[in-house]
Coordinates of C-alpha atoms and ligand atoms in Angstrom, one line a residue:
Chain M
M1 CA 12.3 7.2 29.6
K2 CA 14.1 9.9 27.5
T3 CA 18.1 10.4 28.1
A4 CA 21.4 12.2 26.3
K5 CA 24.1 11.9 26.2
F6 CA 28.0 13.0 24.4
E7 CA 29.1 9.8 23.7
K8 CA 33.3 9.9 24.9
C9 CA 36.7 7.8 23.8
P10 CA 36.5 5.6 27.4
R11 CA 40.9 6.3 26.3
C12 CA 41.4 10.3 26.1
G13 CA 37.5 10.7 27.4
S14 CA 37.8 12.9 24.1
S15 CA 34.3 13.6 22.6
E16 CA 36.2 14.1 18.8
L17 CA 35.2 11.2 17.4
Q18 CA 35.2 9.9 13.7
N19 CA 32.1 7.5 12.0
I20 CA 33.3 5.2 10.1
F21 CA 30.7 3.8 7.6
Y22 CA 31.4 0.1 7.3
V23 CA 29.4 -1.8 4.9
E24 CA 29.3 -5.8 2.9
S25 CA 26.9 -7.8 1.1
G26 CA 24.3 -9.2 3.0
E27 CA 25.7 -7.6 6.3
P28 CA 23.8 -4.2 7.6
P29 CA 25.7 -1.5 7.5
R30 CA 28.1 -0.7 10.7
V31 CA 29.2 2.7 11.4
Y32 CA 32.9 2.4 13.7
V33 CA 33.9 5.7 15.9
R34 CA 37.7 6.0 16.0
C35 CA 37.8 9.0 19.2
A36 CA 39.6 11.3 16.5
K37 CA 42.4 13.2 19.6
C38 CA 44.2 9.1 19.9
G39 CA 43.0 6.8 17.6
A40 CA 40.8 4.6 20.1
F41 CA 38.5 2.9 18.9
V42 CA 35.6 4.0 20.9
A43 CA 32.0 2.1 19.4
R44 CA 30.2 0.5 16.6
Y45 CA 27.4 0.5 16.1
T46 CA 25.2 -1.7 13.6
L47 CA 22.4 -0.3 11.4
S48 CA 18.4 -1.1 10.8
R49 CA 17.7 2.1 9.9
Y50 CA 19.7 5.4 8.5
T51 CA 17.7 9.3 7.6
S52 CA 20.6 11.3 6.1
D53 CA 20.5 16.0 6.3
Q54 CA 16.9 14.7 3.0
P55 CA 14.6 13.0 5.8
Y56 CA 12.5 12.8 2.4
E57 CA 14.6 11.4 0.5
S58 CA 15.4 8.6 2.7
L59 CA 12.0 7.3 2.9
L60 CA 11.6 7.7 -0.2
R61 CA 14.6 5.3 -0.6
M62 CA 12.8 2.1 2.6
L63 CA 9.3 2.8 1.1
R64 CA 10.8 1.5 -1.7
R65 CA 10.3 -2.2 -0.5
C66 CA 7.2 -1.6 1.9
S67 CA 3.8 -2.2 1.5
L68 CA 1.6 -0.2 2.9
T69 CA -2.6 -0.2 3.8
D70 CA -2.9 2.1 7.6
S71 CA -3.4 5.4 5.2
R72 CA -4.1 6.9 7.7
R73 CA -1.1 6.4 9.9
S74 CA 0.9 6.6 7.7
V75 CA 0.1 10.1 6.3
A76 CA 0.5 10.9 9.9
E77 CA 4.1 8.1 9.8
I78 CA 5.3 9.9 6.8
E79 CA 4.9 13.6 8.6
A80 CA 5.7 12.1 12.6
F81 CA 9.2 11.3 10.1
T82 CA 9.9 14.5 7.8
R83 CA 9.5 16.6 10.4
G84 CA 10.6 14.6 13.7
I85 CA 13.6 14.1 13.0
E86 CA 15.0 18.0 13.1
E87 CA 13.1 18.6 16.5
K88 CA 14.3 15.1 18.1
F89 CA 17.5 15.6 17.0
K90 CA 17.8 20.1 19.1
E91 CA 15.9 17.6 21.9
A92 CA 18.7 15.6 21.9
L93 CA 21.0 17.5 21.5
R94 CA 19.8 19.6 24.3
M95 CA 19.3 17.6 26.3
A96 CA 23.5 16.2 25.9
E97 CA 24.9 19.4 26.3
E98 CA 22.6 19.6 29.8
G99 CA 25.2 16.0 31.0
G100 CA 22.6 14.7 33.0
E101 CA 23.5 11.5 31.8
K102 CA 26.1 9.4 33.5
R103 CA 25.7 5.8 33.3
R104 CA 27.9 4.6 30.7
I105 CA 25.3 3.8 27.5
E106 CA 25.1 0.0 27.8
E107 CA 23.7 0.2 30.9
I108 CA 21.5 3.5 29.1
I109 CA 20.8 0.9 26.6
D110 CA 20.0 -2.1 28.6
E111 CA 17.7 -0.7 31.4
S112 CA 16.0 1.4 28.4
E113 CA 14.9 -1.9 27.6
D114 CA 12.4 -2.8 30.7
Chain H
M1 CA 0.9 15.6 24.4
K2 CA -0.4 15.1 20.5
L3 CA 0.6 11.2 21.1
E4 CA -1.2 10.7 23.7
R5 CA -5.0 11.9 23.0
A6 CA -4.1 10.1 19.1
S7 CA -4.2 7.6 21.8
L8 CA -6.6 7.8 23.7
F9 CA -9.0 8.8 20.9
R10 CA -8.0 5.0 19.1
A11 CA -9.5 3.4 22.8
L12 CA -12.5 5.1 22.8
W13 CA -12.6 4.3 18.6
T14 CA -12.5 0.4 19.7
F15 CA -14.3 1.1 22.3
L16 CA -17.3 2.1 20.3
S17 CA -17.4 -0.5 17.6
F18 CA -18.0 -2.8 20.8
F19 CA -20.8 -1.5 21.7
F20 CA -22.0 -1.4 18.0
L21 CA -21.0 -5.3 16.9
W22 CA -23.7 -5.4 21.1
I23 CA -26.1 -2.7 20.0
S24 CA -26.3 -4.7 16.1
I25 CA -26.4 -8.1 17.7
R26 CA -29.3 -7.4 20.8
Y27 CA -31.0 -4.6 18.8
A28 CA -32.0 -5.4 14.7
P29 CA -35.1 -5.5 13.0
G30 CA -36.8 -8.6 13.8
D31 CA -37.6 -10.6 10.6
M32 CA -33.3 -10.9 11.4
S33 CA -31.7 -14.8 12.2
G34 CA -29.3 -15.6 14.8
A35 CA -27.1 -15.9 12.0
Q36 CA -28.1 -12.5 10.9
K37 CA -27.4 -11.0 13.5
T38 CA -24.2 -11.8 15.0
C39 CA -22.0 -11.0 10.9
L40 CA -24.2 -6.9 10.7
G41 CA -22.7 -6.4 14.6
I42 CA -18.5 -7.9 13.1
F43 CA -19.9 -5.9 9.9
V44 CA -19.8 -2.6 11.8
L45 CA -18.2 -3.7 14.3
A46 CA -14.9 -4.1 11.4
A47 CA -16.5 -1.6 9.2
F48 CA -16.0 0.9 12.3
L49 CA -12.4 -0.6 12.5
W50 CA -11.5 -0.3 9.1
V51 CA -13.0 4.1 9.0
T52 CA -11.1 4.6 11.9
E53 CA -7.4 2.5 12.1
A54 CA -7.8 2.3 15.0
I55 CA -6.8 -1.1 15.5
P56 CA -3.7 -2.3 13.0
L57 CA -6.2 -3.1 9.8
F58 CA -4.3 -6.8 10.0
V59 CA -5.1 -6.8 13.9
T60 CA -8.9 -5.6 12.3
S61 CA -8.2 -8.8 10.2
F62 CA -7.7 -11.2 13.0
L63 CA -10.5 -9.8 15.1
I64 CA -12.4 -11.0 12.6
L65 CA -11.4 -14.6 12.6
A66 CA -11.9 -14.6 16.4
L67 CA -15.5 -12.4 16.9
Q68 CA -17.0 -15.3 13.4
S69 CA -14.8 -18.1 15.1
V70 CA -16.6 -17.2 18.4
L71 CA -19.9 -16.0 17.8
L72 CA -21.2 -16.8 14.7
A73 CA -20.4 -20.2 13.3
P74 CA -22.1 -21.6 16.0
H75 CA -24.9 -19.7 14.4
I76 CA -24.1 -22.2 11.2
D77 CA -23.3 -25.2 11.6
G78 CA -19.8 -24.4 14.3
N79 CA -17.3 -25.0 11.5
Y80 CA -15.6 -22.3 12.0
R81 CA -12.7 -23.6 9.5
V82 CA -14.3 -22.0 6.2
F83 CA -13.6 -18.4 8.5
L84 CA -9.6 -19.8 8.5
A85 CA -9.5 -20.9 5.2
P86 CA -10.1 -17.4 3.4
F87 CA -5.7 -16.2 4.6
F88 CA -4.3 -19.1 3.1
S89 CA -6.1 -19.5 0.0
S90 CA -5.2 -20.1 -3.2
T91 CA -5.9 -16.0 -4.7
I92 CA -3.0 -15.3 -0.4
L93 CA -0.8 -17.4 -2.6
L94 CA -1.4 -16.1 -5.6
F95 CA -0.4 -12.8 -3.8
L96 CA 2.1 -13.9 -1.9
G97 CA 3.9 -14.5 -5.3
G98 CA 3.9 -10.6 -6.6
F99 CA 5.1 -10.2 -3.5
V100 CA 8.2 -12.4 -4.5
L101 CA 8.1 -10.8 -7.9
A102 CA 7.7 -7.4 -6.6
R103 CA 10.8 -7.7 -4.0
G104 CA 13.3 -9.4 -6.1
L105 CA 12.1 -6.4 -8.9
A106 CA 13.3 -3.7 -5.9
R107 CA 16.5 -6.1 -4.3
Y108 CA 18.6 -6.6 -8.0
H109 CA 16.9 -2.4 -8.5
L110 CA 15.2 -4.3 -11.5
D111 CA 12.1 -1.4 -11.0
E112 CA 14.6 1.6 -11.5
R113 CA 16.4 -0.3 -14.0
M114 CA 12.8 -0.3 -16.4
A115 CA 12.2 3.2 -15.7
F116 CA 15.6 5.0 -16.5
Y117 CA 15.7 2.3 -20.1
L118 CA 12.2 3.8 -20.9
L119 CA 12.2 7.3 -19.1
D120 CA 15.3 7.1 -21.6
K121 CA 12.7 8.1 -25.3
V122 CA 10.9 10.5 -23.8
G123 CA 12.6 13.7 -24.7
D124 CA 12.1 17.2 -22.7
S125 CA 8.6 18.9 -23.2
P126 CA 6.8 18.8 -19.7
G127 CA 4.0 17.3 -21.7
R128 CA 5.5 14.5 -23.0
I129 CA 7.5 13.8 -19.3
L130 CA 4.3 14.0 -17.5
L131 CA 3.3 11.2 -19.6
G132 CA 5.5 8.8 -19.9
M133 CA 6.2 9.2 -15.5
M134 CA 3.0 7.9 -14.9
A135 CA 2.8 5.7 -17.8
V136 CA 6.0 4.2 -16.2
T137 CA 5.4 4.5 -13.1
A138 CA 1.1 2.7 -14.0
F139 CA 3.3 0.1 -15.2
L140 CA 5.2 -0.7 -12.5
S141 CA 2.3 -0.7 -10.8
M142 CA 0.4 -4.1 -12.1
W143 CA 3.6 -5.5 -11.5
M144 CA 4.6 -3.8 -7.7
S145 CA 2.3 -2.2 -4.8
N146 CA 1.0 1.1 -5.6
T147 CA 2.9 2.2 -2.3
A148 CA 6.9 0.7 -3.2
T149 CA 6.1 2.2 -7.0
T150 CA 4.8 5.5 -5.9
A151 CA 7.6 5.7 -2.9
L152 CA 10.3 4.6 -7.1
M153 CA 9.0 7.4 -8.7
I154 CA 8.9 10.0 -6.8
A155 CA 12.4 9.9 -6.4
V156 CA 13.6 9.3 -9.4
A157 CA 11.1 12.6 -10.5
Y158 CA 12.9 14.7 -7.3
P159 CA 15.9 15.8 -9.5
L160 CA 13.1 17.2 -12.0
V161 CA 11.1 18.7 -9.6
R162 CA 13.5 21.1 -7.7
Q163 CA 14.7 21.8 -10.8
L164 CA 11.8 24.0 -12.2
E165 CA 11.7 27.5 -10.9
P166 CA 10.0 27.5 -6.8
G167 CA 6.5 28.2 -7.4
D168 CA 6.0 26.1 -11.8
P169 CA 2.9 24.1 -10.7
F170 CA 4.2 21.1 -12.7
A171 CA 5.4 20.2 -10.2
K172 CA 2.5 19.5 -8.4
A173 CA 1.4 17.7 -11.8
I174 CA 4.1 16.0 -11.6
I175 CA 4.0 14.7 -7.6
L176 CA 0.3 14.1 -7.6
G177 CA 0.6 12.5 -11.4
I178 CA 2.8 9.7 -10.1
P179 CA 0.7 8.1 -7.0
F180 CA -3.1 8.5 -9.8
S181 CA -1.1 6.7 -11.7
A182 CA 0.0 4.0 -9.3
N183 CA -3.7 3.5 -8.1
V184 CA -5.1 3.8 -11.6
G185 CA -2.3 1.3 -12.6
G186 CA -3.0 -1.7 -9.6
I187 CA -6.2 -2.2 -11.1
G188 CA -4.4 -4.1 -15.0
T189 CA -3.1 -7.0 -13.8
P190 CA -4.8 -9.7 -11.1
I191 CA -2.3 -8.9 -8.4
G192 CA -2.0 -5.1 -9.0
T193 CA -3.5 -4.0 -5.8
P194 CA -5.3 -6.0 -2.8
P195 CA -9.3 -5.7 -4.1
N196 CA -8.4 -7.0 -6.6
A197 CA -8.0 -9.9 -4.9
I198 CA -11.5 -9.7 -3.5
A199 CA -13.7 -9.4 -7.0
L200 CA -11.2 -12.6 -7.6
S201 CA -12.2 -14.8 -4.4
A202 CA -16.0 -13.7 -4.7
L203 CA -15.8 -14.9 -8.4
K204 CA -14.0 -18.1 -7.2
E205 CA -17.4 -18.5 -5.1
V206 CA -20.1 -18.4 -8.0
G207 CA -18.0 -20.5 -9.3
I208 CA -16.3 -17.8 -12.5
N209 CA -12.5 -18.8 -12.9
L210 CA -10.9 -15.5 -14.2
S211 CA -7.6 -16.4 -15.3
F212 CA -4.3 -13.8 -15.3
L213 CA -4.7 -12.9 -19.1
R214 CA -8.6 -12.9 -19.0
W215 CA -8.0 -10.0 -15.9
M216 CA -5.7 -7.7 -18.2
V217 CA -8.1 -8.0 -20.8
L218 CA -10.3 -6.9 -19.3
T219 CA -8.9 -4.3 -16.9
V220 CA -6.3 -2.4 -18.6
P221 CA -8.4 -0.4 -21.5
L222 CA -9.8 1.5 -19.0
E223 CA -5.8 1.6 -17.4
L224 CA -5.4 3.9 -19.9
F225 CA -8.8 5.3 -21.4
V226 CA -8.3 7.2 -16.9
L227 CA -4.5 7.3 -17.6
L228 CA -5.0 9.6 -20.1
V229 CA -8.0 11.2 -17.9
I230 CA -5.5 12.1 -15.2
Y231 CA -3.2 13.4 -17.6
W232 CA -5.6 15.5 -19.5
V233 CA -7.4 17.2 -15.6
L234 CA -2.9 17.5 -15.1
M235 CA -1.9 19.7 -17.1
L236 CA -4.9 21.3 -17.2
F237 CA -4.8 22.6 -13.5
F238 CA -1.3 22.9 -13.0
R239 CA -0.3 24.7 -16.2
P240 CA 3.7 24.1 -17.0
R241 CA 5.4 27.0 -17.2
T242 CA 9.1 26.2 -18.6
G243 CA 8.7 24.8 -22.4
K244 CA 11.3 22.4 -21.3
V245 CA 12.9 20.4 -18.7
K246 CA 16.0 18.3 -18.3
L247 CA 15.3 14.2 -16.2
S248 CA 18.5 13.6 -15.2
L249 CA 18.6 9.6 -15.1
E250 CA 21.0 7.9 -13.1
K251 CA 23.9 6.4 -16.2
M252 CA 23.2 2.4 -14.3
P253 CA 26.6 -0.6 -15.0
P254 CA 25.4 -3.1 -16.6
P255 CA 23.6 -5.6 -15.8
E256 CA 25.4 -8.1 -13.7
R257 CA 24.5 -12.2 -13.9
R258 CA 22.8 -13.0 -11.5
E259 CA 20.8 -9.9 -11.8
I260 CA 19.1 -11.3 -15.4
F261 CA 19.4 -14.3 -13.9
V262 CA 16.8 -13.2 -11.9
S263 CA 15.0 -11.2 -15.0
G264 CA 14.6 -14.1 -16.3
V265 CA 12.9 -15.5 -13.4
L266 CA 10.5 -13.2 -13.0
A267 CA 9.5 -13.1 -16.9
L268 CA 8.7 -16.9 -16.8
T269 CA 6.5 -16.1 -13.6
V270 CA 4.6 -13.1 -15.4
L271 CA 4.3 -15.6 -19.1
L272 CA 3.4 -18.7 -17.3
W273 CA 0.7 -16.5 -15.5
L274 CA -0.3 -15.2 -18.5
T275 CA -0.6 -18.4 -20.2
T276 CA -2.5 -20.6 -17.7
G277 CA -4.6 -21.0 -20.7
L278 CA -2.0 -23.3 -22.4
H279 CA -0.7 -24.6 -19.7
G280 CA -2.8 -25.1 -17.4
V281 CA -1.5 -25.0 -14.2
P282 CA -3.2 -22.5 -11.8
S283 CA -1.8 -18.7 -11.1
S284 CA -1.5 -19.7 -7.5
V285 CA 0.2 -22.7 -7.8
I286 CA 2.7 -20.7 -10.9
S287 CA 3.5 -18.4 -7.4
V288 CA 5.0 -21.2 -6.4
F289 CA 8.4 -20.7 -8.4
P290 CA 9.0 -17.5 -8.3
V291 CA 9.7 -18.2 -4.8
L292 CA 12.0 -21.4 -5.2
A293 CA 13.7 -20.0 -7.7
L294 CA 14.6 -16.9 -6.2
F295 CA 14.7 -18.0 -2.3
G296 CA 16.3 -20.9 -3.3
T297 CA 19.0 -20.0 -4.3
G298 CA 20.0 -17.4 -2.4
L299 CA 19.4 -14.5 -4.6
L300 CA 16.9 -13.7 -2.2
R301 CA 17.1 -14.0 2.0
R302 CA 15.7 -15.1 4.7
E303 CA 15.1 -10.7 5.5
D304 CA 13.3 -10.6 2.5
F305 CA 11.1 -13.1 3.6
N306 CA 10.0 -12.2 6.7
S307 CA 9.7 -8.9 5.2
L308 CA 6.8 -9.1 2.5
G309 CA 4.3 -7.9 3.1
W310 CA 2.1 -10.4 5.8
D311 CA 0.2 -7.7 7.1
V312 CA -1.5 -7.1 3.5
L313 CA -2.0 -10.6 2.7
F314 CA -3.5 -10.8 6.5
V315 CA -5.6 -7.3 5.6
I316 CA -6.9 -9.4 1.6
G317 CA -8.3 -12.4 4.7
G318 CA -9.5 -10.5 6.8
G319 CA -11.9 -8.9 3.9
L320 CA -12.2 -12.3 2.2
S321 CA -13.6 -14.1 6.1
L322 CA -15.6 -11.7 6.7
G323 CA -17.5 -12.0 2.9
V324 CA -17.8 -16.1 3.9
G325 CA -19.1 -15.1 7.2
V326 CA -21.2 -12.3 5.0
H327 CA -21.9 -14.8 2.3
R328 CA -23.4 -18.3 4.5
S329 CA -25.1 -15.7 7.2
G330 CA -26.9 -14.6 5.0
L331 CA -26.9 -10.9 5.8
D332 CA -26.0 -10.2 2.3
G333 CA -29.7 -10.7 1.2
W334 CA -31.2 -9.5 3.8
L335 CA -29.2 -6.0 3.1
L336 CA -29.8 -6.7 -0.4
T337 CA -33.3 -6.8 0.0
S338 CA -34.7 -4.5 4.2
L339 CA -32.1 -1.6 2.3
G340 CA -34.3 -2.2 -0.9
F341 CA -31.4 -3.0 -3.3
E342 CA -33.6 -5.8 -4.9
R343 CA -36.4 -3.6 -6.5
L344 CA -33.2 -1.3 -9.2
G345 CA -32.9 -2.9 -11.8
F346 CA -28.8 -4.3 -12.6
Y347 CA -27.2 -0.7 -13.9
P348 CA -28.8 2.5 -11.1
L349 CA -27.8 -1.2 -8.7
L350 CA -24.2 -0.4 -10.4
L351 CA -23.8 3.1 -10.3
I352 CA -25.2 3.4 -6.5
F353 CA -22.5 0.8 -5.5
A354 CA -19.7 1.7 -8.1
F355 CA -20.3 5.4 -6.9
L356 CA -20.6 4.2 -3.0
A357 CA -16.6 2.3 -3.7
A358 CA -15.1 5.3 -4.5
L359 CA -16.5 7.6 -1.3
L360 CA -15.9 4.9 0.8
T361 CA -11.8 4.4 -0.3
N362 CA -11.2 7.8 -0.4
F363 CA -12.5 7.1 3.9
M364 CA -11.3 3.8 4.6
S365 CA -8.4 0.7 2.8
N366 CA -8.6 -0.2 -0.4
T367 CA -9.5 -3.6 0.6
S368 CA -11.3 -2.6 3.3
T369 CA -13.9 -0.8 1.2
A370 CA -14.3 -3.9 -1.6
A371 CA -14.1 -5.9 1.4
L372 CA -17.7 -4.7 2.6
L373 CA -19.1 -4.5 -0.6
V374 CA -18.5 -7.4 -3.0
P375 CA -20.1 -10.1 -1.5
I376 CA -23.2 -7.7 -0.4
V377 CA -23.7 -6.7 -4.3
L378 CA -23.3 -10.7 -5.6
A379 CA -26.4 -12.2 -3.7
I380 CA -28.0 -10.0 -6.1
G381 CA -27.6 -12.9 -8.4
K382 CA -26.4 -11.2 -11.6
N383 CA -23.9 -11.1 -14.1
P384 CA -21.1 -10.8 -10.9
L385 CA -18.1 -10.4 -12.0
I386 CA -20.2 -6.8 -13.7
L387 CA -20.2 -6.0 -10.7
S388 CA -17.6 -7.3 -8.9
L389 CA -14.8 -6.1 -11.2
G390 CA -17.3 -2.8 -10.8
I391 CA -16.1 -2.2 -7.0
A392 CA -13.4 -3.8 -7.2
L393 CA -11.2 -0.5 -9.6
S394 CA -13.3 2.4 -7.8
A395 CA -11.9 1.5 -4.8
S396 CA -8.7 1.4 -6.8
A397 CA -10.3 5.4 -6.7
S398 CA -8.0 6.9 -4.0
M399 CA -7.5 10.3 -4.7
L400 CA -9.1 12.6 -2.9
L401 CA -7.1 13.0 0.2
P402 CA -3.6 11.8 1.8
I403 CA -5.8 10.0 4.6
S404 CA -7.3 8.0 1.3
T405 CA -4.5 5.7 0.3
P406 CA -0.7 5.7 1.2
P407 CA 1.4 6.6 -2.2
N408 CA -1.1 10.1 -1.8
A409 CA -0.2 10.1 1.8
I410 CA 3.4 10.3 0.6
A411 CA 3.7 12.2 -3.2
Y412 CA 2.2 14.5 0.0
G413 CA 4.8 14.5 2.7
S414 CA 7.0 15.9 0.5
G415 CA 5.1 18.9 1.5
L416 CA 5.1 20.1 -2.6
I417 CA 1.4 19.7 -2.8
K418 CA -1.6 21.2 -0.6
V419 CA -4.6 19.1 0.1
K420 CA -6.0 21.8 -1.8
D421 CA -4.8 20.6 -4.6
M422 CA -5.1 16.6 -4.4
A423 CA -9.1 16.9 -3.5
R424 CA -9.3 19.6 -6.7
A425 CA -7.8 17.9 -9.0
G426 CA -8.6 13.9 -7.7
G427 CA -12.4 14.9 -7.4
V428 CA -11.8 15.5 -11.3
I429 CA -10.6 12.5 -11.2
T430 CA -12.1 10.0 -8.9
F431 CA -15.6 11.6 -11.0
I432 CA -15.0 10.2 -14.3
F433 CA -13.0 7.8 -12.3
V434 CA -15.8 5.9 -11.6
I435 CA -18.3 7.1 -14.7
A436 CA -15.6 5.2 -17.2
V437 CA -16.0 2.2 -15.4
S438 CA -19.4 2.0 -14.9
T439 CA -20.6 3.0 -19.2
I440 CA -16.9 2.2 -20.2
G441 CA -16.6 -0.8 -18.8
Y442 CA -20.3 -2.1 -19.1
F443 CA -20.4 -2.2 -22.3
Y444 CA -16.8 -3.4 -22.5
W445 CA -17.7 -6.2 -20.5
K446 CA -21.1 -6.8 -22.3
L447 CA -18.9 -6.8 -25.6
L448 CA -16.9 -9.8 -24.3
G449 CA -19.1 -12.0 -24.1
F450 CA -20.1 -11.1 -20.4
Ligands
ZN1 ZN1 40.6 8.7 22.7

């Protein structure tokens, strides 16, 4: 299954949102999403991985606590990581703009797990 | 679409490996015993899976364990536990300690601190900066995984590389110098890189217990020599265009109490490893100390423990387990005799196996290379130390291709080097590396009485 949608404010329906990046030591980093129009709380994300607009440098940070063994797979994964992000971003954007996805986000996550 | 084709190939390779297993058992030469035939089949299957990476390397380890327990054990005395034991042997425990040490360094940014401290002194000529980068990389890689070291040092070098004029070959020298130095740096301590574990274990089997310090005495001079060769080759191939570059190093805040404590624990661990001759506690048991001191105090957490690189340990375990099978079944002796290696003199044998290791390691993992070759060559019964060191060190000569070893893959991911760049410089370096191991190494180890 592949799907994408713009996240919207549950109170006013706006898709102008603000991300608040929050870190507390000992906890995984969190992102709190707030509606830029009416200020309502929209969602909270818990991060397992972060990639900036400089994917190679994000990758280097990730690999600093790593010891890889499978080199053929590493080459493929590193290539996919650095080149794949931009492509996936475009694909997700296109799908969101088409607006075919009507389900709520928790439903999508729930149904994608099986 | 591309992904689907990849998994199709993986399924095909896996199927073929089992086909080879069957062929080997069914059609092996008549002078082989049942145990030898079975072990040959498992050996061929493992080699094929290691080269193709059709399934992850650690999964191959479990497959080796299962096949040896089910197919091979009945041929030799039914005791499958001998194949199980290597997975938590003293060597594995030693490596676990090394992983904890590396995690402590990374978690508290001590690796970064050390790198900045050392690099602060190198000045601004491109040559000195390259040499400084390489030396720091090699030093860190003696204690940390080659992958982590490469990722850290490329991140440190990246700002410098970006300030170079586009097209300055010096960028390639830096980006290649880091993974190459990480690969070579691994040979300098027993815990530096997994092939060392294979050599250490194999030597233990024949009654030679190399201490941590003794390993370093045997390998560090070679490491330094090869580093100089790498430096020389890179400066020759990628002559810098600028006369001056500036290394922009991050300013780090003064260390907190926790960081000082962690450094103390790690320094003490290394000190205890180096002085096993004085206190008599085996180095593998000393590995328990950083585990107790860092996890017990909460300075490292459960998440750190869970992500310690267990797959690497299982890859080593599988390699060691296969070695046990090769030895117990007598496949080692059969291979040596029937391939004609027994008639060769000691030195040609060393040379052939060192080059074979360097060739294989560029197409399969360093650990697997050592795991395939070390057990066979030890059956010759002559000077096991020189042979197993020669092969294990040559297995670190993965300089040819991005797929040769993960550090190369990371460097290649920067997009700053082409495969051709790596192959050209790496080819020359690999060649000199192996020659150095089998000449300088040979005479140096002889000189030390081995
Ligand atoms: Zn709103």
